Amino acid sequence: MAGGKYLLGGLLFIVAAAVGPFLPAWLISLLTISLASALVVLGLILLWRAGLVSFGQALYYAIGAYAVALMMRWTGIHDAFVAVIVAALAAALTAYLVGFLLARYREIFFAMLSLALSMILYGVLVKTEALGSTDGFNVSTPTFLGYAPHGFALTIALYWFALALGAVAAMCVSAYMQSVAGALAVPVRDNEIRVEYLGVSVTKLIHLKLVIAGTLAGVGGAVAAMSISHVDPAMSYWTTSGGFVFITILAGAGSVAAAFIGSILFELVRTASVALMPGTWQLILGTVLLLTILFVPGGLASLFVRRRKVAGEGAQ
Amino acid sequence: MTPVISVRDLQKTFGSVVAARDINVDIPALQTVGIIGANGAGKTTFVNMITGHIRPSSGSIFFAGKDVTGLPSRTICRMGISRSFQVAQIFPSLTVYENMCAAAAIARTNASVVRYALMPLLNEAAIAETEEAIKLFQLSKYRNAQAATLPQGVRKLLDIAMAVAGRPQVLLLDEPTSGISVEEKYDLMEIVMGALKSRKVTVLFVEHDMELVERFAERVLAFYDGTVISDGSPAEVLGDPRVQELITGHAIARSGSVAHA
Amino acid sequence: MLLGLAILTDGLVYAAYLFIVAVGLSLIFGVMKILNVAHGAFYAFGAYCAATAAGMYFDRGLPDAGGFLIMALAALAVGLVLGLILERTILRLVYGKDEVIIVLVTYAAFLILEDVILLIWGPSSLFAYQPLVIAGNFMIGPLVLSGYDLGLVLLAVVLAVGGFYGLRYTRYGRLLTAVIFDRETAAAFGVNVTRFFTVTFLIGAMLGALGGAAMAPKISVTLGIGVEVIVLAFAVVAVGGMGSMEGALVGALIVGLCRAAAVHLLPQVELFVIYAVMALVLVFRPHGLFTRAQPRKI
C-alpha cells in the first residue's frame, strides 16, 4: 500500500520533470512558485495535524528568501544548492529560537503569537534602508554546481531544482508522519495530558514540529527568491501567511500529495483571476475557503484518501 | 527490602485550605492498596502528588529509594510510576488500536523527541505489545472503534491499558469505577485486576465502593481531612470504628449507595 | 519635557484610536469566543461609508454638526447590515466548532468583503478631510493639538465609560457578563445565549465600523486599511487580555504610548514595537494582562 504510493509519486515526478521543457515559460515559473508554496504548506500540514494553525509562517519564508538574497549579494556564492542549505539553516535556527516561546501556546494564542513574530520581521525589513525598505532588492541569477544557465534554460533548471526539492521534502515529511513523533500529532491535538503521562514532552514535540515546518518554509522562501529574482518585505506580511494557511485548509491534513495539488491550484486560480477578472481574487479565495471549511472539512486530501489513517492500523 | 513507594510527612496546602497533611506511608512492592475516604478527604491530592501532577508543599516522596519529590510528571512516569484518571484520558479521534499503538510505541523506549522522529511508529515490539494489551484488557471487540464512541467502562479499560503499556512498577488508579453502573463495576475491576496481576505491578486504587475494596485490596488506606486515619488489612480498616464513623457509615453493606463523584 | 509631553499626547490620541477599533473585537471575543478577522472589513466599510457620506453632505453647505452625525450614522448602519448578514448566514453554521476553524471562517469573510469594497468603490482613495478642518487646531502651551484628535479621545472615553456602565448596571450588561463568565450555566438559567450572540456580534460590528468612520478623516480611505487595522487590534487585545473591557483599555494605552515613544525617540522601530510589546507581554502573561489562565482539570 505504502509502496504503491511511492511508486505513483515517483511516476508523477518523472512525468512532471519530463513535460517541463514543452511548457510555456509562464507556466513553468508558475509551477516553480507552486512548488515553493507546497514546501511551506507541507510544514503547515504537520502543525495542522497537531491542531496548530500558524498565521506567521511567512516569517521563515522571508528569512529563507532574504538569507539567499543576502548570501548572493555579500559572498559572491551563487550556487543554488548552497543557497538552499543556507536558507534552511537560517530558517531552522529562527524556528528553533522562537520555538522556545511558541511551543508553549495553543489554538488562537499560537496563531496570534506566530502572527506577531512575523510582523516584527516585517517591521524590521520595512525600516531597514540597507535591505531596500519596502522595495526590497533583486536577487542575482543562481548557478547549479558550476552550470550557469540563462533565459529559458534557467527557468527550466529552477523548475527541476524545485521539483527535486519538493520530492525530497515529500518523502521526508511522509517518513516523519510514519514515525513515532509524527504519529503523535493527533494524540497531541486530542489529549495532551495522556501524552505527557505516557512520558513524552508535548512542548518538545511541538518545538520539533515548529523547526521542521520552519525549515521547510525557509527552503520554500529560497526557491521563491531565486524564481522571482527579487525579495521584498511583503514576503513576511501576514497576508502571505494567510495564503499558505488557505492552501493548507484547501489541501487538508491527510496527504502529502494534496499540498502540491493545492498549491498548484492556488497559483493557477490566482493567475487566471488576475488576468481574466481583476479585483476578484480575494473574493474567489474567500468563497473557496468558506466552502471548503463548510463542506469539505478534510480538504482535498479527504476526497481521495477514503479514511484518515493517523497512527496506522495496518496490522490486522 | 526498601518499599517501592515511601512517603514522609507529606503536606499540601492550597491557600488556606489544607488538602493533605502528615501523610507517612510505606508501600512494599507488588502490594495492592485500596484508598478510601469521602470526597475532599485528600485521596486525589495524594495521587496527584505521587505522580507529579502537583507539587507537595512540604515532605518527600521516595520511589524505590530515590527522591522524586517535585519532579515533573513526565519524568516520574518515565521512572516507572504511571496512572489512570477519574475521567479517562484517551485520544478520542483515534481507534482503540491506534490509541494502544501510540502508547506502545512510546513505552519502554526512553528516547529524545528527535530520536522519535527517526523511529518508525509500527515496529514489531510495539505491535506485539498492542496485541497483547488488547487481549489482556479484553478490548478486541472494540479494536477498530473510534475511542470517542466507546462506552464509559471501555474508556476506563483503555485508559488503564495505555497507562501500563510502559510496564510501570507502580500504577495509581484514580477511581477506576467512577461513572460505571453498579452491575458493571465488578466485571471491570475483575478485568483490570486480572490483567494487572500478570504485569507484576504495585497498584494503588482510589475507590468508593467498599465491597470492591474488600474484594481486591490487600491493604487499605483510609483518608480523612487530608491525612491517613487508618492503615491496615481491609478487615482491620473497615472494622475500625473511626473509619466507620467518619467514612463508611456504620453499615458496610450500604456501600453500593455510597456517594461518589 | 516637551518631548515627554508630545509622546504623552500622541500616545493618548493613538491609544484612543486603538481602543475604539479594538473594543468591538474584544467584546465579540469575550462573549462568543470568536476571534473575528472580519472586524478589519467592518472597519474599512465604516471608513468608506463615512467618507462617502461626508463627501455628499459637506459640499452642500448644510450645518457642520450634521455632517458628523451623518458619518457616524452611515457607519453604524453599514456595521449593522454587514454584521447581520455575516452572523445570520455564515457564523451560525460554525457555532460550536473549533475556535481556530471559526477564525478561518471570519478570515474568509474578510477576504470576500475586501474585494466587495473594491467592486463598490473602485481602486481610488477617498478623502474626508472636512471634519478635521471644521474641528480646527488649538494650542496647549507650546503644543499644537488638533481638535479632531481631542474628539477621538473623548469618543474613546465615552465608549469606555458607556461600556463599563452598560456591563455593570444594565440588565443586558449583567446578563452579558454572566454569558462571558460561564456560557453553559447562563444558558441553564434561561438566558437565550443565541440571541445574545447575535446582538453582541451586531454591537461589535457597529463598533468596528464606527472606528473606521472616526478614523476616516485622518487617513486616506484606501484599499487595504482593514488589513493593517486587524493586526493592530489583535495586538491590543492580546496585550490586554482577550474579551476584557479593562484589557482593551490598558492594551490600547500601552501600545499607544509605546508607539508614540518609538515614533519620537527611535523611528526605525516604529512598526515593530507594537508586536514586540505584544510578544513580550505574552511571554510573561500568556493570556494577556487581564485574563487569568484557566487551570486544566483532570
PDB file of C-alpha atoms in Angstrom, chain B:
ATOM      1  CA  MET B   1      13.732  -4.566  51.353  1.00  0.00           C
ATOM      2  CA  THR B   2      13.121  -0.904  50.503  1.00  0.00           C
ATOM      3  CA  PRO B   3       9.480  -0.083  49.985  1.00  0.00           C
ATOM      4  CA  VAL B   4       8.697   0.816  46.369  1.00  0.00           C
ATOM      5  CA  ILE B   5       6.870   3.940  47.493  1.00  0.00           C
ATOM      6  CA  SER B   6       7.777   5.733  50.653  1.00  0.00           C
ATOM      7  CA  VAL B   7       6.048   8.942  51.682  1.00  0.00           C
ATOM      8  CA  ARG B   8       7.318  11.139  54.507  1.00  0.00           C
ATOM      9  CA  ASP B   9       5.447  13.990  56.231  1.00  0.00           C
ATOM     10  CA  LEU B  10       3.645  14.914  53.040  1.00  0.00           C
ATOM     11  CA  GLN B  11       1.779  18.198  53.179  1.00  0.00           C
ATOM     12  CA  LYS B  12      -0.194  20.206  50.638  1.00  0.00           C
ATOM     13  CA  THR B  13      -1.992  23.478  51.129  1.00  0.00           C
ATOM     14  CA  PHE B  14      -3.980  25.421  48.546  1.00  0.00           C
ATOM     15  CA  GLY B  15      -4.043  28.928  50.006  1.00  0.00           C
ATOM     16  CA  SER B  16      -5.548  28.427  53.442  1.00  0.00           C
ATOM     17  CA  VAL B  17      -7.045  25.049  52.601  1.00  0.00           C
ATOM     18  CA  VAL B  18      -5.072  22.071  53.863  1.00  0.00           C
ATOM     19  CA  ALA B  19      -5.547  19.320  51.268  1.00  0.00           C
ATOM     20  CA  ALA B  20      -3.019  16.889  52.717  1.00  0.00           C
ATOM     21  CA  ARG B  21      -1.104  16.760  55.975  1.00  0.00           C
ATOM     22  CA  ASP B  22       1.236  14.470  57.877  1.00  0.00           C
ATOM     23  CA  ILE B  23       0.997  11.595  55.441  1.00  0.00           C
ATOM     24  CA  ASN B  24       3.535   8.835  56.190  1.00  0.00           C
ATOM     25  CA  VAL B  25       3.144   5.648  54.219  1.00  0.00           C
ATOM     26  CA  ASP B  26       5.424   2.834  53.053  1.00  0.00           C
ATOM     27  CA  ILE B  27       4.239   0.560  50.297  1.00  0.00           C
ATOM     28  CA  PRO B  28       6.143  -2.656  49.592  1.00  0.00           C
ATOM     29  CA  ALA B  29       6.466  -3.904  46.033  1.00  0.00           C
ATOM     30  CA  LEU B  30       3.550  -5.754  44.431  1.00  0.00           C
ATOM     31  CA  GLN B  31       1.057  -4.828  47.112  1.00  0.00           C
ATOM     32  CA  THR B  32      -2.468  -3.869  46.028  1.00  0.00           C
ATOM     33  CA  VAL B  33      -3.626  -0.933  48.085  1.00  0.00           C
ATOM     34  CA  GLY B  34      -7.124   0.494  48.230  1.00  0.00           C
ATOM     35  CA  ILE B  35      -7.533   4.158  49.092  1.00  0.00           C
ATOM     36  CA  ILE B  36     -10.829   5.181  50.632  1.00  0.00           C
ATOM     37  CA  GLY B  37     -12.253   8.386  52.011  1.00  0.00           C
ATOM     38  CA  ALA B  38     -15.070  10.840  51.452  1.00  0.00           C
ATOM     39  CA  ASN B  39     -14.910  13.400  48.666  1.00  0.00           C
ATOM     40  CA  GLY B  40     -12.409  16.093  49.566  1.00  0.00           C
ATOM     41  CA  ALA B  41     -10.562  13.857  52.025  1.00  0.00           C
ATOM     42  CA  GLY B  42      -7.341  14.208  50.052  1.00  0.00           C
ATOM     43  CA  LYS B  43      -7.257  10.979  48.041  1.00  0.00           C
ATOM     44  CA  THR B  44      -6.805  12.551  44.616  1.00  0.00           C
ATOM     45  CA  THR B  45      -4.388  15.139  46.040  1.00  0.00           C
ATOM     46  CA  PHE B  46      -2.320  12.205  47.334  1.00  0.00           C
ATOM     47  CA  VAL B  47      -2.358  10.504  43.910  1.00  0.00           C
ATOM     48  CA  ASN B  48      -1.573  13.801  42.171  1.00  0.00           C
ATOM     49  CA  MET B  49       1.437  14.421  44.415  1.00  0.00           C
ATOM     50  CA  ILE B  50       2.930  10.992  43.877  1.00  0.00           C
ATOM     51  CA  THR B  51       2.543  11.236  40.107  1.00  0.00           C
ATOM     52  CA  GLY B  52       3.979  14.752  39.992  1.00  0.00           C
ATOM     53  CA  HIS B  53       0.782  16.440  38.823  1.00  0.00           C
ATOM     54  CA  ILE B  54       1.003  18.786  41.799  1.00  0.00           C
ATOM     55  CA  ARG B  55       3.999  19.650  43.910  1.00  0.00           C
ATOM     56  CA  PRO B  56       3.758  18.978  47.652  1.00  0.00           C
ATOM     57  CA  SER B  57       4.085  21.995  49.955  1.00  0.00           C
ATOM     58  CA  SER B  58       6.452  20.015  52.147  1.00  0.00           C
ATOM     59  CA  GLY B  59       7.547  16.459  52.838  1.00  0.00           C
ATOM     60  CA  SER B  60       9.085  13.960  50.463  1.00  0.00           C
ATOM     61  CA  ILE B  61       8.229  11.049  48.220  1.00  0.00           C
ATOM     62  CA  PHE B  62      10.690   8.240  47.526  1.00  0.00           C
ATOM     63  CA  PHE B  63      10.331   5.796  44.687  1.00  0.00           C
ATOM     64  CA  ALA B  64      12.469   2.682  45.147  1.00  0.00           C
ATOM     65  CA  GLY B  65      14.753   4.687  47.415  1.00  0.00           C
ATOM     66  CA  LYS B  66      15.093   7.667  45.035  1.00  0.00           C
ATOM     67  CA  ASP B  67      13.705  11.069  45.983  1.00  0.00           C
ATOM     68  CA  VAL B  68      11.141  12.029  43.325  1.00  0.00           C
ATOM     69  CA  THR B  69       9.525  14.924  45.200  1.00  0.00           C
ATOM     70  CA  GLY B  70       8.598  17.782  42.875  1.00  0.00           C
ATOM     71  CA  LEU B  71       9.834  16.134  39.692  1.00  0.00           C
ATOM     72  CA  PRO B  72       7.687  16.766  36.608  1.00  0.00           C
ATOM     73  CA  SER B  73       5.022  14.164  35.960  1.00  0.00           C
ATOM     74  CA  ARG B  74       6.698  13.151  32.710  1.00  0.00           C
ATOM     75  CA  THR B  75       9.933  12.243  34.457  1.00  0.00           C
ATOM     76  CA  ILE B  76       8.140  10.361  37.211  1.00  0.00           C
ATOM     77  CA  CYS B  77       6.214   8.461  34.579  1.00  0.00           C
ATOM     78  CA  ARG B  78       9.457   7.573  32.804  1.00  0.00           C
ATOM     79  CA  MET B  79      10.902   6.302  36.074  1.00  0.00           C
ATOM     80  CA  GLY B  80       8.075   3.831  36.478  1.00  0.00           C
ATOM     81  CA  ILE B  81       5.077   5.384  38.213  1.00  0.00           C
ATOM     82  CA  SER B  82       2.063   5.503  35.927  1.00  0.00           C
ATOM     83  CA  ARG B  83      -1.540   6.416  36.493  1.00  0.00           C
ATOM     84  CA  SER B  84      -5.067   6.360  35.169  1.00  0.00           C
ATOM     85  CA  PHE B  85      -7.577   9.136  35.622  1.00  0.00           C
ATOM     86  CA  GLN B  86     -11.005   9.716  37.098  1.00  0.00           C
ATOM     87  CA  VAL B  87     -12.071  10.879  33.646  1.00  0.00           C
ATOM     88  CA  ALA B  88     -10.428   8.507  31.156  1.00  0.00           C
ATOM     89  CA  GLN B  89      -7.618  10.262  29.280  1.00  0.00           C
ATOM     90  CA  ILE B  90      -7.605   8.736  25.815  1.00  0.00           C
ATOM     91  CA  PHE B  91      -7.262  10.009  22.254  1.00  0.00           C
ATOM     92  CA  PRO B  92     -10.880  10.334  21.094  1.00  0.00           C
ATOM     93  CA  SER B  93     -10.280  10.694  17.356  1.00  0.00           C
ATOM     94  CA  LEU B  94      -8.137   7.548  17.121  1.00  0.00           C
ATOM     95  CA  THR B  95      -9.371   3.969  17.204  1.00  0.00           C
ATOM     96  CA  VAL B  96      -8.702   1.723  20.173  1.00  0.00           C
ATOM     97  CA  TYR B  97      -5.963   0.017  18.198  1.00  0.00           C
ATOM     98  CA  GLU B  98      -4.351   3.350  17.300  1.00  0.00           C
ATOM     99  CA  ASN B  99      -4.596   4.530  20.894  1.00  0.00           C
ATOM    100  CA  MET B 100      -2.744   1.442  22.063  1.00  0.00           C
ATOM    101  CA  CYS B 101      -0.190   1.734  19.248  1.00  0.00           C
ATOM    102  CA  ALA B 102       0.651   5.268  20.279  1.00  0.00           C
ATOM    103  CA  ALA B 103       1.136   4.196  23.875  1.00  0.00           C
ATOM    104  CA  ALA B 104       3.056   1.051  22.951  1.00  0.00           C
ATOM    105  CA  ALA B 105       5.375   2.930  20.591  1.00  0.00           C
ATOM    106  CA  ILE B 106       6.484   5.209  23.374  1.00  0.00           C
ATOM    107  CA  ALA B 107       6.541   2.540  26.030  1.00  0.00           C
ATOM    108  CA  ARG B 108       9.927   1.218  27.028  1.00  0.00           C
ATOM    109  CA  THR B 109      11.739   3.493  24.568  1.00  0.00           C
ATOM    110  CA  ASN B 110      13.170   6.262  26.645  1.00  0.00           C
ATOM    111  CA  ALA B 111      14.213   8.337  23.652  1.00  0.00           C
ATOM    112  CA  SER B 112      14.527  12.025  22.890  1.00  0.00           C
ATOM    113  CA  VAL B 113      11.895  13.674  20.715  1.00  0.00           C
ATOM    114  CA  VAL B 114      14.385  13.843  17.831  1.00  0.00           C
ATOM    115  CA  ARG B 115      15.016  10.101  18.101  1.00  0.00           C
ATOM    116  CA  TYR B 116      11.255   9.596  17.970  1.00  0.00           C
ATOM    117  CA  ALA B 117      11.180  11.474  14.692  1.00  0.00           C
ATOM    118  CA  LEU B 118      13.520   8.879  13.196  1.00  0.00           C
ATOM    119  CA  MET B 119      11.866   5.859  14.741  1.00  0.00           C
ATOM    120  CA  PRO B 120       9.016   4.229  12.788  1.00  0.00           C
ATOM    121  CA  LEU B 121       5.771   4.000  14.726  1.00  0.00           C
ATOM    122  CA  LEU B 122       4.969   0.436  13.845  1.00  0.00           C
ATOM    123  CA  ASN B 123       7.773  -1.871  14.849  1.00  0.00           C
ATOM    124  CA  GLU B 124       7.359  -5.493  15.851  1.00  0.00           C
ATOM    125  CA  ALA B 125       7.694  -4.839  19.569  1.00  0.00           C
ATOM    126  CA  ALA B 126       5.039  -2.115  19.529  1.00  0.00           C
ATOM    127  CA  ILE B 127       2.619  -4.251  17.520  1.00  0.00           C
ATOM    128  CA  ALA B 128       3.163  -7.206  19.819  1.00  0.00           C
ATOM    129  CA  GLU B 129       2.650  -5.002  22.857  1.00  0.00           C
ATOM    130  CA  THR B 130      -0.546  -3.593  21.344  1.00  0.00           C
ATOM    131  CA  GLU B 131      -1.952  -7.011  20.516  1.00  0.00           C
ATOM    132  CA  GLU B 132      -1.144  -8.320  23.957  1.00  0.00           C
ATOM    133  CA  ALA B 133      -2.732  -5.354  25.721  1.00  0.00           C
ATOM    134  CA  ILE B 134      -5.878  -5.602  23.611  1.00  0.00           C
ATOM    135  CA  LYS B 135      -6.216  -9.242  24.540  1.00  0.00           C
ATOM    136  CA  LEU B 136      -5.329  -8.744  28.177  1.00  0.00           C
ATOM    137  CA  PHE B 137      -7.815  -5.917  28.724  1.00  0.00           C
ATOM    138  CA  GLN B 138     -10.474  -7.643  26.603  1.00  0.00           C
ATOM    139  CA  LEU B 139     -10.695  -4.812  24.086  1.00  0.00           C
ATOM    140  CA  SER B 140     -10.795  -6.993  20.940  1.00  0.00           C
ATOM    141  CA  LYS B 141     -14.449  -6.245  20.308  1.00  0.00           C
ATOM    142  CA  TYR B 142     -13.710  -2.535  20.108  1.00  0.00           C
ATOM    143  CA  ARG B 143     -10.338  -2.696  18.393  1.00  0.00           C
ATOM    144  CA  ASN B 144     -11.388  -0.600  15.353  1.00  0.00           C
ATOM    145  CA  ALA B 145     -13.951   1.570  17.103  1.00  0.00           C
ATOM    146  CA  GLN B 146     -13.184   5.254  17.399  1.00  0.00           C
ATOM    147  CA  ALA B 147     -12.364   5.981  21.027  1.00  0.00           C
ATOM    148  CA  ALA B 148     -14.854   8.856  21.179  1.00  0.00           C
ATOM    149  CA  THR B 149     -17.691   6.385  20.657  1.00  0.00           C
ATOM    150  CA  LEU B 150     -16.688   3.943  23.405  1.00  0.00           C
ATOM    151  CA  PRO B 151     -18.888   3.204  26.395  1.00  0.00           C
ATOM    152  CA  GLN B 152     -17.634   4.562  29.719  1.00  0.00           C
ATOM    153  CA  GLY B 153     -16.301   1.252  31.031  1.00  0.00           C
ATOM    154  CA  VAL B 154     -14.298   0.538  27.871  1.00  0.00           C
ATOM    155  CA  ARG B 155     -12.790   4.004  28.021  1.00  0.00           C
ATOM    156  CA  LYS B 156     -11.589   3.270  31.524  1.00  0.00           C
ATOM    157  CA  LEU B 157     -10.084  -0.020  30.385  1.00  0.00           C
ATOM    158  CA  LEU B 158      -8.294   1.662  27.504  1.00  0.00           C
ATOM    159  CA  ASP B 159      -7.024   4.396  29.806  1.00  0.00           C
ATOM    160  CA  ILE B 160      -5.557   1.806  32.170  1.00  0.00           C
ATOM    161  CA  ALA B 161      -4.200  -0.333  29.342  1.00  0.00           C
ATOM    162  CA  MET B 162      -2.357   2.707  27.991  1.00  0.00           C
ATOM    163  CA  ALA B 163      -1.070   3.575  31.440  1.00  0.00           C
ATOM    164  CA  VAL B 164       0.585   0.168  31.837  1.00  0.00           C
ATOM    165  CA  ALA B 165       1.966  -0.041  28.296  1.00  0.00           C
ATOM    166  CA  GLY B 166       5.248   1.294  29.648  1.00  0.00           C
ATOM    167  CA  ARG B 167       5.436  -1.577  32.191  1.00  0.00           C
ATOM    168  CA  PRO B 168       5.476   0.680  35.225  1.00  0.00           C
ATOM    169  CA  GLN B 169       6.465  -0.619  38.638  1.00  0.00           C
ATOM    170  CA  VAL B 170       3.694   1.346  40.287  1.00  0.00           C
ATOM    171  CA  LEU B 171       0.240   2.101  38.943  1.00  0.00           C
ATOM    172  CA  LEU B 172      -2.180   4.530  40.549  1.00  0.00           C
ATOM    173  CA  LEU B 173      -5.818   4.212  39.554  1.00  0.00           C
ATOM    174  CA  ASP B 174      -7.890   7.273  40.395  1.00  0.00           C
ATOM    175  CA  GLU B 175     -11.453   6.000  40.843  1.00  0.00           C
ATOM    176  CA  PRO B 176     -11.343   3.323  38.136  1.00  0.00           C
ATOM    177  CA  THR B 177     -15.045   2.632  38.546  1.00  0.00           C
ATOM    178  CA  SER B 178     -16.442   6.159  38.778  1.00  0.00           C
ATOM    179  CA  GLY B 179     -19.219   6.738  36.320  1.00  0.00           C
ATOM    180  CA  ILE B 180     -19.784   2.993  35.885  1.00  0.00           C
ATOM    181  CA  SER B 181     -23.059   1.342  36.809  1.00  0.00           C
ATOM    182  CA  VAL B 182     -23.090  -0.805  39.931  1.00  0.00           C
ATOM    183  CA  GLU B 183     -23.568  -4.020  37.936  1.00  0.00           C
ATOM    184  CA  GLU B 184     -20.610  -3.347  35.631  1.00  0.00           C
ATOM    185  CA  LYS B 185     -18.179  -2.183  38.301  1.00  0.00           C
ATOM    186  CA  TYR B 186     -17.326  -5.643  39.484  1.00  0.00           C
ATOM    187  CA  ASP B 187     -16.650  -7.023  35.979  1.00  0.00           C
ATOM    188  CA  LEU B 188     -14.480  -4.025  35.163  1.00  0.00           C
ATOM    189  CA  MET B 189     -12.379  -4.486  38.285  1.00  0.00           C
ATOM    190  CA  GLU B 190     -12.076  -8.205  37.553  1.00  0.00           C
ATOM    191  CA  ILE B 191     -10.638  -7.489  34.118  1.00  0.00           C
ATOM    192  CA  VAL B 192      -8.329  -4.745  35.396  1.00  0.00           C
ATOM    193  CA  MET B 193      -7.013  -6.638  38.381  1.00  0.00           C
ATOM    194  CA  GLY B 194      -6.661  -9.831  36.373  1.00  0.00           C
ATOM    195  CA  ALA B 195      -4.636  -8.019  33.731  1.00  0.00           C
ATOM    196  CA  LEU B 196      -2.507  -6.252  36.277  1.00  0.00           C
ATOM    197  CA  LYS B 197      -1.727  -9.494  38.114  1.00  0.00           C
ATOM    198  CA  SER B 198       0.167 -10.736  35.059  1.00  0.00           C
ATOM    199  CA  ARG B 199       2.032  -7.433  34.782  1.00  0.00           C
ATOM    200  CA  LYS B 200       3.701  -7.591  38.223  1.00  0.00           C
ATOM    201  CA  VAL B 201       2.846  -4.103  39.330  1.00  0.00           C
ATOM    202  CA  THR B 202       2.209  -2.372  42.616  1.00  0.00           C
ATOM    203  CA  VAL B 203      -1.318  -0.966  42.474  1.00  0.00           C
ATOM    204  CA  LEU B 204      -2.882   1.858  44.428  1.00  0.00           C
ATOM    205  CA  PHE B 205      -6.539   2.432  43.633  1.00  0.00           C
ATOM    206  CA  VAL B 206      -8.970   5.032  44.866  1.00  0.00           C
ATOM    207  CA  GLU B 207     -12.399   3.514  45.346  1.00  0.00           C
ATOM    208  CA  HIS B 208     -15.687   4.457  46.973  1.00  0.00           C
ATOM    209  CA  ASP B 209     -17.277   1.041  46.801  1.00  0.00           C
ATOM    210  CA  MET B 210     -16.288  -0.811  49.976  1.00  0.00           C
ATOM    211  CA  GLU B 211     -17.244  -4.203  48.573  1.00  0.00           C
ATOM    212  CA  LEU B 212     -14.746  -3.708  45.744  1.00  0.00           C
ATOM    213  CA  VAL B 213     -12.110  -2.553  48.210  1.00  0.00           C
ATOM    214  CA  GLU B 214     -12.663  -5.619  50.380  1.00  0.00           C
ATOM    215  CA  ARG B 215     -12.542  -7.867  47.366  1.00  0.00           C
ATOM    216  CA  PHE B 216      -9.429  -6.513  45.629  1.00  0.00           C
ATOM    217  CA  ALA B 217      -7.248  -4.693  48.154  1.00  0.00           C
ATOM    218  CA  GLU B 218      -4.656  -6.391  50.299  1.00  0.00           C
ATOM    219  CA  ARG B 219      -4.292  -3.246  52.321  1.00  0.00           C
ATOM    220  CA  VAL B 220      -6.421  -0.161  52.793  1.00  0.00           C
ATOM    221  CA  LEU B 221      -5.529   3.453  53.496  1.00  0.00           C
ATOM    222  CA  ALA B 222      -8.418   5.473  54.899  1.00  0.00           C
ATOM    223  CA  PHE B 223      -8.187   9.213  54.281  1.00  0.00           C
ATOM    224  CA  TYR B 224      -9.996  11.807  56.333  1.00  0.00           C
ATOM    225  CA  ASP B 225      -9.406  15.543  56.334  1.00  0.00           C
ATOM    226  CA  GLY B 226      -6.166  15.295  54.365  1.00  0.00           C
ATOM    227  CA  THR B 227      -4.486  12.548  56.301  1.00  0.00           C
ATOM    228  CA  VAL B 228      -4.465   8.765  56.785  1.00  0.00           C
ATOM    229  CA  ILE B 229      -6.550   7.870  59.797  1.00  0.00           C
ATOM    230  CA  SER B 230      -6.371   4.116  59.391  1.00  0.00           C
ATOM    231  CA  ASP B 231      -3.958   1.785  57.633  1.00  0.00           C
ATOM    232  CA  GLY B 232      -4.066  -1.983  57.566  1.00  0.00           C
ATOM    233  CA  SER B 233      -5.793  -5.011  56.100  1.00  0.00           C
ATOM    234  CA  PRO B 234      -9.272  -4.415  54.659  1.00  0.00           C
ATOM    235  CA  ALA B 235     -10.880  -6.147  57.609  1.00  0.00           C
ATOM    236  CA  GLU B 236      -8.976  -4.027  60.121  1.00  0.00           C
ATOM    237  CA  VAL B 237      -9.577  -0.715  58.410  1.00  0.00           C
ATOM    238  CA  LEU B 238     -13.223  -1.282  57.550  1.00  0.00           C
ATOM    239  CA  GLY B 239     -13.788  -2.521  61.073  1.00  0.00           C
ATOM    240  CA  ASP B 240     -12.089   0.496  62.612  1.00  0.00           C
ATOM    241  CA  PRO B 241     -14.757   2.493  64.500  1.00  0.00           C
ATOM    242  CA  ARG B 242     -13.251   5.802  63.415  1.00  0.00           C
ATOM    243  CA  VAL B 243     -13.413   4.750  59.761  1.00  0.00           C
ATOM    244  CA  GLN B 244     -16.993   3.600  60.233  1.00  0.00           C
ATOM    245  CA  GLU B 245     -17.944   6.831  61.886  1.00  0.00           C
ATOM    246  CA  LEU B 246     -16.181   9.193  59.501  1.00  0.00           C
ATOM    247  CA  ILE B 247     -16.141   7.420  56.141  1.00  0.00           C
ATOM    248  CA  THR B 248     -18.129   4.282  55.564  1.00  0.00           C
ATOM    249  CA  GLY B 249     -21.066   4.853  57.872  1.00  0.00           C
ATOM    250  CA  HIS B 250     -21.948   2.056  60.260  1.00  0.00           C
ATOM    251  CA  ALA B 251     -23.296  -0.450  57.831  1.00  0.00           C
ATOM    252  CA  ILE B 252     -20.700  -1.600  55.338  1.00  0.00           C
ATOM    253  CA  ALA B 253     -23.417  -3.384  53.438  1.00  0.00           C
ATOM    254  CA  ARG B 254     -24.681   0.007  52.320  1.00  0.00           C
ATOM    255  CA  SER B 255     -21.557   0.551  50.303  1.00  0.00           C
ATOM    256  CA  GLY B 256     -23.278   0.314  46.939  1.00  0.00           C
ATOM    257  CA  SER B 257     -25.018   3.566  47.644  1.00  0.00           C
ATOM    258  CA  VAL B 258     -22.022   5.463  48.986  1.00  0.00           C
ATOM    259  CA  ALA B 259     -21.902   8.716  47.122  1.00  0.00           C
ATOM    260  CA  HIS B 260     -19.211   9.160  44.569  1.00  0.00           C
ATOM    261  CA  ALA B 261     -18.190  11.987  42.301  1.00  0.00           C
TER     262      ALA B 261
END
